[in-house]
Amino acid sequence: MRLSISFPPFIDRGSPQPYRRTIELAQAAERAGFEGLSLGQHHFMAGVVSDPFAVLTTIAGHTSRLRLGTSIYLLPLHHPLHVAEQVATLDEISGGRAILGVGVGWSPHEYEAFGASTRERGARIEEALTILRRVWTEEEVEHRGRFWTCPRLSLHPRPIQAPPPPIWVAGVASPAIERAARLGDRWICDPVQTRPEVERLRDLYVDARVALGEPPDWTLRRYVRLGDREEIEARWLPGFVERNLAYWRESTEGPAEKKLFERLDAGEALSPVDVAKGRFAWGSTEEVLSELQDYARLGPTEISVSFSGGMTTSRWETQSEYDFEDYLGAIEIFGREIIPALA
């Protein structure tokens, strides 16, 4: 069972080395035995990286083993030739450790700002993925498509990895899962799906990959909070659930998930524990390990954990010194007690 990690950047603006603590976390993750590190991407959101390749390239110079990737990169918003060059450069600098994790995102605001529409996001990502594959594997490429036109060209630099850097595709809607099976090397399962929903989505993906004669590799993302279970439920979980409900609603696809939101909309008083159960692991080291072992029985190739817990911020999630030490401590606990138990 492979374990990877994702985390938000810790930035000390005004410092001669503003990303020093981010680099230290990456080095700690490598020492702890995590297989890989991924950074998310969004635009116009405080505390979220807009150019993860620049940060990952910096981390590459301070690590030697960690696979370095995005989870996820909003591919439909960006020119695929530029993305191909960025990933190839990261792969070159890291010595062949780059992974490209992509998805379509959920924010209409981001699409509007980049002159695109969410209605076109499926078609845009499909065309972009096709271009990426071609420029990494063919000596010369010419492309005329719906969204992008490329004259005959040869990409430089080229990735070090052969075959080229793996492309992992995220999504929970049926068309997105079919796309991941057809155009990706691996599927990324959203971190906010409940366990029964993960199982349903996994079956869709596995069936599609088997039909194509391809290995059904997939990564399960999970949010984790280590600490006293009762304290987390009393002090942290209510705010976490409240702030993330809109995002979870946008990511809902399964009938059980939709039923949950119908109950909330009808005014039923569901506790934060009821809402978060099955989509979030919290508690002591032993309790979190038990949750992850249960998820491992679903058969993911890899579980990617994040201790930051969602798209929004609270006292436990902002870039304070307390949060850095908390994050560093969680990485070290995973290295001592959880990663060996899952190996």
CSV table of C-alpha atoms in Angstrom, one decimal:
chain,number,residue,atom,x,y,z
A,1,MET,CA,0.0,0.0,0.0
A,2,ARG,CA,1.6,3.2,-1.2
A,3,LEU,CA,1.0,6.5,0.7
A,4,SER,CA,1.5,10.0,-0.7
A,5,ILE,CA,0.8,13.4,0.7
A,6,SER,CA,-0.5,16.8,-0.4
A,7,PHE,CA,-0.3,20.0,1.5
A,8,PRO,CA,-0.8,23.7,1.1
A,9,PRO,CA,2.2,26.0,0.7
A,10,PHE,CA,3.6,27.6,3.9
A,11,ILE,CA,4.9,31.0,2.7
A,12,ASP,CA,6.8,33.6,4.7
A,13,ARG,CA,6.3,36.6,2.6
A,14,GLY,CA,9.2,39.1,2.9
A,15,SER,CA,11.6,36.4,3.9
A,16,PRO,CA,14.8,35.8,1.7
A,17,GLN,CA,13.5,32.2,1.4
A,18,PRO,CA,9.7,32.5,1.5
A,19,TYR,CA,9.1,28.8,0.7
A,20,ARG,CA,11.6,27.5,3.3
A,21,ARG,CA,8.9,25.8,5.4
A,22,THR,CA,7.2,24.3,2.4
A,23,ILE,CA,10.6,22.7,1.4
A,24,GLU,CA,11.1,21.5,4.9
A,25,LEU,CA,7.8,19.7,4.9
A,26,ALA,CA,8.6,18.1,1.6
A,27,GLN,CA,12.0,16.9,3.0
A,28,ALA,CA,10.2,15.6,6.1
A,29,ALA,CA,7.7,13.7,4.0
A,30,GLU,CA,10.6,12.1,2.0
A,31,ARG,CA,12.3,11.0,5.3
A,32,ALA,CA,9.0,9.6,6.6
A,33,GLY,CA,8.6,7.3,3.7
A,34,PHE,CA,5.9,8.9,1.6
A,35,GLU,CA,6.0,7.9,-2.0
A,36,GLY,CA,5.0,11.2,-3.5
A,37,LEU,CA,4.0,14.8,-2.9
A,38,SER,CA,1.3,16.6,-4.8
A,39,LEU,CA,0.1,20.2,-4.8
A,40,GLY,CA,-3.3,21.5,-5.7
A,41,GLN,CA,-4.1,24.4,-8.0
A,42,HIS,CA,-6.7,27.1,-8.1
A,43,HIS,CA,-6.8,30.7,-9.3
A,44,PHE,CA,-7.9,33.7,-7.3
A,45,MET,CA,-8.0,31.8,-4.0
A,46,ALA,CA,-5.9,32.8,-1.1
A,47,GLY,CA,-3.6,30.1,0.2
A,48,VAL,CA,-3.8,28.0,-2.9
A,49,VAL,CA,-1.0,27.6,-5.5
A,50,SER,CA,-1.8,29.0,-8.9
A,51,ASP,CA,1.5,27.8,-10.5
A,52,PRO,CA,2.3,24.4,-8.8
A,53,PHE,CA,5.0,23.5,-11.3
A,54,ALA,CA,7.2,26.5,-10.1
A,55,VAL,CA,6.8,25.3,-6.5
A,56,LEU,CA,7.4,21.6,-7.4
A,57,THR,CA,10.5,22.5,-9.4
A,58,THR,CA,11.9,24.3,-6.3
A,59,ILE,CA,11.1,21.2,-4.2
A,60,ALA,CA,12.8,19.0,-6.7
A,61,GLY,CA,16.1,20.7,-6.0
A,62,HIS,CA,15.8,19.8,-2.3
A,63,THR,CA,14.6,16.2,-2.5
A,64,SER,CA,15.8,13.1,-4.3
A,65,ARG,CA,13.1,10.4,-4.2
A,66,LEU,CA,9.6,11.9,-3.8
A,67,ARG,CA,7.5,11.7,-6.9
A,68,LEU,CA,6.3,15.3,-7.6
A,69,GLY,CA,2.9,16.0,-9.0
A,70,THR,CA,-0.3,18.0,-9.2
A,71,SER,CA,-3.6,17.0,-7.6
A,72,ILE,CA,-5.2,18.5,-9.4
A,73,TYR,CA,-4.2,20.9,-12.2
A,74,LEU,CA,-7.0,22.7,-14.0
A,75,LEU,CA,-6.0,21.6,-17.5
A,76,PRO,CA,-9.0,23.0,-19.4
A,77,LEU,CA,-8.0,26.5,-18.5
A,78,HIS,CA,-4.4,26.4,-19.9
A,79,HIS,CA,-2.7,25.9,-23.2
A,80,PRO,CA,-1.6,22.3,-23.4
A,81,LEU,CA,1.7,23.2,-25.1
A,82,HIS,CA,2.6,25.4,-22.2
A,83,VAL,CA,1.6,22.6,-19.7
A,84,ALA,CA,3.6,20.1,-21.7
A,85,GLU,CA,6.7,22.3,-21.5
A,86,GLN,CA,6.3,22.9,-17.8
A,87,VAL,CA,5.8,19.2,-16.9
A,88,ALA,CA,8.8,18.2,-19.1
A,89,THR,CA,11.0,20.8,-17.4
A,90,LEU,CA,9.9,19.5,-14.0
A,91,ASP,CA,10.7,16.0,-15.1
A,92,GLU,CA,14.1,17.1,-16.4
A,93,ILE,CA,15.1,19.0,-13.2
A,94,SER,CA,13.7,16.2,-10.9
A,95,GLY,CA,15.5,13.4,-12.8
A,96,GLY,CA,12.2,11.8,-14.0
A,97,ARG,CA,9.9,12.2,-11.0
A,98,ALA,CA,7.1,14.3,-12.5
A,99,ILE,CA,3.4,13.3,-12.4
A,100,LEU,CA,0.6,15.3,-14.0
A,101,GLY,CA,-2.7,15.0,-12.2
A,102,VAL,CA,-5.5,16.9,-13.9
A,103,GLY,CA,-9.2,17.6,-13.6
A,104,VAL,CA,-11.9,20.1,-14.8
A,105,GLY,CA,-12.5,21.9,-11.5
A,106,TRP,CA,-15.8,23.3,-10.3
A,107,SER,CA,-15.6,27.1,-10.2
A,108,PRO,CA,-17.4,29.1,-12.9
A,109,HIS,CA,-15.5,32.2,-11.8
A,110,GLU,CA,-12.1,30.7,-12.9
A,111,TYR,CA,-13.5,29.7,-16.3
A,112,GLU,CA,-15.0,33.1,-16.9
A,113,ALA,CA,-11.7,34.8,-15.9
A,114,PHE,CA,-9.8,32.7,-18.5
A,115,GLY,CA,-12.4,33.3,-21.3
A,116,ALA,CA,-13.8,29.8,-21.1
A,117,SER,CA,-17.1,28.1,-20.1
A,118,THR,CA,-17.7,25.3,-17.7
A,119,ARG,CA,-20.0,23.9,-20.3
A,120,GLU,CA,-17.0,23.2,-22.5
A,121,ARG,CA,-14.7,21.8,-19.8
A,122,GLY,CA,-15.1,18.1,-20.7
A,123,ALA,CA,-14.3,18.8,-24.4
A,124,ARG,CA,-11.4,21.1,-23.5
A,125,ILE,CA,-9.7,18.6,-21.2
A,126,GLU,CA,-10.1,15.8,-23.8
A,127,GLU,CA,-8.4,17.9,-26.5
A,128,ALA,CA,-5.7,19.0,-24.2
A,129,LEU,CA,-4.9,15.5,-23.1
A,130,THR,CA,-4.6,14.4,-26.7
A,131,ILE,CA,-2.2,17.2,-27.5
A,132,LEU,CA,-0.1,16.4,-24.4
A,133,ARG,CA,0.3,12.8,-25.3
A,134,ARG,CA,1.3,13.6,-28.9
A,135,VAL,CA,3.9,16.2,-28.2
A,136,TRP,CA,5.6,14.0,-25.5
A,137,THR,CA,5.8,11.0,-27.8
A,138,GLU,CA,5.9,12.2,-31.4
A,139,GLU,CA,8.9,13.9,-33.0
A,140,GLU,CA,6.8,16.4,-34.8
A,141,VAL,CA,3.1,17.4,-34.2
A,142,GLU,CA,0.6,19.4,-36.0
A,143,HIS,CA,-2.9,19.9,-34.5
A,144,ARG,CA,-6.1,21.7,-35.5
A,145,GLY,CA,-8.8,21.3,-33.0
A,146,ARG,CA,-11.9,23.0,-31.6
A,147,PHE,CA,-10.0,25.0,-29.0
A,148,TRP,CA,-6.3,24.9,-30.0
A,149,THR,CA,-4.4,25.0,-33.2
A,150,CYS,CA,-0.7,24.1,-33.4
A,151,PRO,CA,1.6,24.5,-36.4
A,152,ARG,CA,4.1,21.7,-37.1
A,153,LEU,CA,6.4,21.7,-34.1
A,154,SER,CA,8.7,19.6,-31.9
A,155,LEU,CA,8.5,20.0,-28.1
A,156,HIS,CA,11.7,20.9,-26.1
A,157,PRO,CA,12.6,20.0,-23.5
A,158,ARG,CA,11.3,16.4,-23.7
A,159,PRO,CA,10.5,14.5,-20.5
A,160,ILE,CA,13.2,12.2,-19.1
A,161,GLN,CA,10.7,9.5,-18.2
A,162,ALA,CA,10.1,6.8,-20.9
A,163,PRO,CA,7.2,6.3,-21.2
A,164,PRO,CA,6.5,10.0,-20.5
A,165,PRO,CA,5.2,11.3,-17.2
A,166,PRO,CA,2.1,9.6,-16.1
A,167,ILE,CA,-1.2,11.5,-16.4
A,168,TRP,CA,-3.7,10.9,-13.6
A,169,VAL,CA,-7.2,12.1,-14.3
A,170,ALA,CA,-9.7,13.2,-11.5
A,171,GLY,CA,-13.4,13.3,-11.5
A,172,VAL,CA,-16.5,11.6,-10.0
A,173,ALA,CA,-19.2,12.1,-12.7
A,174,SER,CA,-19.7,9.1,-14.9
A,175,PRO,CA,-18.2,10.9,-18.0
A,176,ALA,CA,-15.2,11.9,-16.0
A,177,ILE,CA,-14.5,8.4,-14.9
A,178,GLU,CA,-14.9,7.1,-18.4
A,179,ARG,CA,-12.4,9.8,-19.5
A,180,ALA,CA,-10.0,8.8,-16.8
A,181,ALA,CA,-10.1,5.2,-17.9
A,182,ARG,CA,-9.7,6.0,-21.6
A,183,LEU,CA,-7.2,8.9,-21.6
A,184,GLY,CA,-5.4,8.6,-18.3
A,185,ASP,CA,-2.9,6.3,-16.7
A,186,ARG,CA,-4.7,6.4,-13.3
A,187,TRP,CA,-7.9,7.7,-11.8
A,188,ILE,CA,-7.9,10.1,-8.8
A,189,CYS,CA,-10.9,9.8,-6.5
A,190,ASP,CA,-12.1,13.0,-4.9
A,191,PRO,CA,-11.3,13.3,-1.1
A,192,VAL,CA,-14.9,14.1,0.0
A,193,GLN,CA,-16.7,11.1,-1.3
A,194,THR,CA,-18.0,8.7,1.4
A,195,ARG,CA,-16.8,5.2,1.5
A,196,PRO,CA,-19.9,3.6,-0.1
A,197,GLU,CA,-19.7,6.2,-2.9
A,198,VAL,CA,-16.0,5.5,-3.4
A,199,GLU,CA,-16.8,1.9,-3.8
A,200,ARG,CA,-19.5,2.6,-6.4
A,201,LEU,CA,-17.2,4.9,-8.4
A,202,ARG,CA,-14.3,2.5,-8.2
A,203,ASP,CA,-16.4,-0.2,-9.7
A,204,LEU,CA,-17.3,2.1,-12.6
A,205,TYR,CA,-13.6,2.8,-13.2
A,206,VAL,CA,-12.4,-0.7,-12.8
A,207,ASP,CA,-15.0,-2.0,-15.3
A,208,ALA,CA,-14.0,0.6,-17.8
A,209,ARG,CA,-10.3,-0.1,-17.5
A,210,VAL,CA,-10.8,-3.9,-17.7
A,211,ALA,CA,-12.9,-3.4,-20.9
A,212,LEU,CA,-9.9,-1.5,-22.4
A,213,GLY,CA,-7.4,-4.2,-21.3
A,214,GLU,CA,-5.6,-1.7,-19.1
A,215,PRO,CA,-4.6,-2.0,-15.4
A,216,PRO,CA,-7.1,-0.3,-13.1
A,217,ASP,CA,-4.7,1.8,-11.1
A,218,TRP,CA,-6.3,4.5,-8.9
A,219,THR,CA,-5.5,6.9,-6.1
A,220,LEU,CA,-7.8,7.6,-3.2
A,221,ARG,CA,-7.5,11.1,-1.6
A,222,ARG,CA,-8.4,11.5,2.0
A,223,TYR,CA,-8.4,14.3,4.5
A,224,VAL,CA,-6.9,13.4,7.9
A,225,ARG,CA,-6.8,15.0,11.3
A,226,LEU,CA,-4.7,13.5,14.1
A,227,GLY,CA,-5.6,14.3,17.7
A,228,ASP,CA,-8.1,13.7,20.5
A,229,ARG,CA,-11.3,12.5,18.8
A,230,GLU,CA,-13.7,14.3,21.1
A,231,GLU,CA,-11.7,17.6,20.9
A,232,ILE,CA,-11.7,17.5,17.1
A,233,GLU,CA,-15.4,16.8,17.0
A,234,ALA,CA,-16.2,19.6,19.5
A,235,ARG,CA,-13.7,22.3,18.3
A,236,TRP,CA,-12.8,21.7,14.7
A,237,LEU,CA,-15.3,19.5,12.9
A,238,PRO,CA,-18.3,21.8,13.0
A,239,GLY,CA,-16.5,24.7,11.3
A,240,PHE,CA,-14.8,22.3,8.8
A,241,VAL,CA,-18.2,20.9,7.7
A,242,GLU,CA,-19.9,24.2,7.5
A,243,ARG,CA,-17.2,25.8,5.3
A,244,ASN,CA,-16.9,22.8,2.9
A,245,LEU,CA,-20.6,22.0,2.4
A,246,ALA,CA,-20.9,24.0,-0.8
A,247,TYR,CA,-17.8,22.3,-2.3
A,248,TRP,CA,-19.2,18.9,-1.2
A,249,ARG,CA,-22.5,19.6,-2.7
A,250,GLU,CA,-20.9,20.5,-6.0
A,251,SER,CA,-19.0,17.2,-5.9
A,252,THR,CA,-22.1,15.0,-5.1
A,253,GLU,CA,-23.0,12.4,-7.7
A,254,GLY,CA,-24.3,9.3,-6.0
A,255,PRO,CA,-27.9,8.7,-4.7
A,256,ALA,CA,-26.9,8.4,-1.1
A,257,GLU,CA,-25.0,11.7,-1.3
A,258,LYS,CA,-27.9,13.5,-2.9
A,259,LYS,CA,-30.2,12.1,-0.2
A,260,LEU,CA,-28.0,13.6,2.5
A,261,PHE,CA,-28.2,17.0,1.0
A,262,GLU,CA,-32.0,16.7,0.5
A,263,ARG,CA,-32.2,16.0,4.3
A,264,LEU,CA,-30.1,19.0,5.1
A,265,ASP,CA,-32.1,21.2,2.7
A,266,ALA,CA,-35.3,20.0,4.4
A,267,GLY,CA,-34.0,21.3,7.7
A,268,GLU,CA,-33.1,18.1,9.4
A,269,ALA,CA,-30.6,18.6,12.2
A,270,LEU,CA,-27.7,16.4,11.2
A,271,SER,CA,-24.6,16.6,13.3
A,272,PRO,CA,-21.2,17.4,11.8
A,273,VAL,CA,-20.1,13.9,12.6
A,274,ASP,CA,-23.1,12.5,10.6
A,275,VAL,CA,-22.1,14.6,7.6
A,276,ALA,CA,-18.3,14.0,7.8
A,277,LYS,CA,-18.5,10.3,8.6
A,278,GLY,CA,-17.0,8.1,5.8
A,279,ARG,CA,-15.3,11.0,4.0
A,280,PHE,CA,-12.8,12.1,6.6
A,281,ALA,CA,-10.5,10.3,9.0
A,282,TRP,CA,-9.9,11.8,12.4
A,283,GLY,CA,-8.8,10.8,15.9
A,284,SER,CA,-5.8,9.1,17.5
A,285,THR,CA,-3.1,7.4,15.5
A,286,GLU,CA,-4.8,4.0,16.1
A,287,GLU,CA,-8.2,5.3,14.9
A,288,VAL,CA,-6.8,7.0,11.8
A,289,LEU,CA,-4.7,3.9,11.0
A,290,SER,CA,-7.9,1.7,11.3
A,291,GLU,CA,-9.7,4.1,8.9
A,292,LEU,CA,-6.9,4.0,6.4
A,293,GLN,CA,-6.7,0.2,6.6
A,294,ASP,CA,-10.4,0.0,5.9
A,295,TYR,CA,-9.9,2.3,2.8
A,296,ALA,CA,-7.0,0.1,1.7
A,297,ARG,CA,-9.4,-2.8,1.4
A,298,LEU,CA,-11.1,-1.0,-1.4
A,299,GLY,CA,-7.9,-1.7,-3.5
A,300,PRO,CA,-6.5,1.7,-4.3
A,301,THR,CA,-3.0,1.7,-5.8
A,302,GLU,CA,-2.2,4.6,-3.5
A,303,ILE,CA,-3.8,6.7,-0.7
A,304,SER,CA,-3.0,10.4,-0.8
A,305,VAL,CA,-3.5,12.1,2.6
A,306,SER,CA,-3.8,15.8,3.4
A,307,PHE,CA,-3.8,17.2,6.9
A,308,SER,CA,-5.1,20.6,5.8
A,309,GLY,CA,-8.7,19.5,5.4
A,310,GLY,CA,-10.5,21.2,2.6
A,311,MET,CA,-10.6,24.2,0.3
A,312,THR,CA,-11.1,26.9,3.0
A,313,THR,CA,-9.2,28.1,6.0
A,314,SER,CA,-9.6,28.2,9.8
A,315,ARG,CA,-7.2,28.7,12.7
A,316,TRP,CA,-5.9,25.2,12.2
A,317,GLU,CA,-5.4,25.7,8.4
A,318,THR,CA,-3.8,29.1,7.9
A,319,GLN,CA,-0.1,29.6,7.5
A,320,SER,CA,0.8,30.1,11.2
A,321,GLU,CA,3.8,28.7,13.0
A,322,TYR,CA,1.4,26.5,15.0
A,323,ASP,CA,0.1,24.9,11.8
A,324,PHE,CA,3.5,24.2,10.5
A,325,GLU,CA,4.5,22.4,13.6
A,326,ASP,CA,1.2,20.6,13.6
A,327,TYR,CA,1.7,19.5,10.0
A,328,LEU,CA,5.3,18.5,10.6
A,329,GLY,CA,4.3,16.5,13.7
A,330,ALA,CA,1.6,14.6,11.7
A,331,ILE,CA,4.1,13.7,9.0
A,332,GLU,CA,6.5,12.4,11.6
A,333,ILE,CA,3.8,10.3,13.2
A,334,PHE,CA,2.9,8.8,9.9
A,335,GLY,CA,6.5,7.9,9.3
A,336,ARG,CA,6.9,6.2,12.6
A,337,GLU,CA,3.6,4.5,13.1
A,338,ILE,CA,1.2,4.5,10.1
A,339,ILE,CA,3.3,4.1,6.9
A,340,PRO,CA,5.1,0.9,8.3
A,341,ALA,CA,1.8,-0.5,9.3
A,342,LEU,CA,0.3,0.0,5.9
A,343,ALA,CA,3.4,-1.3,4.0
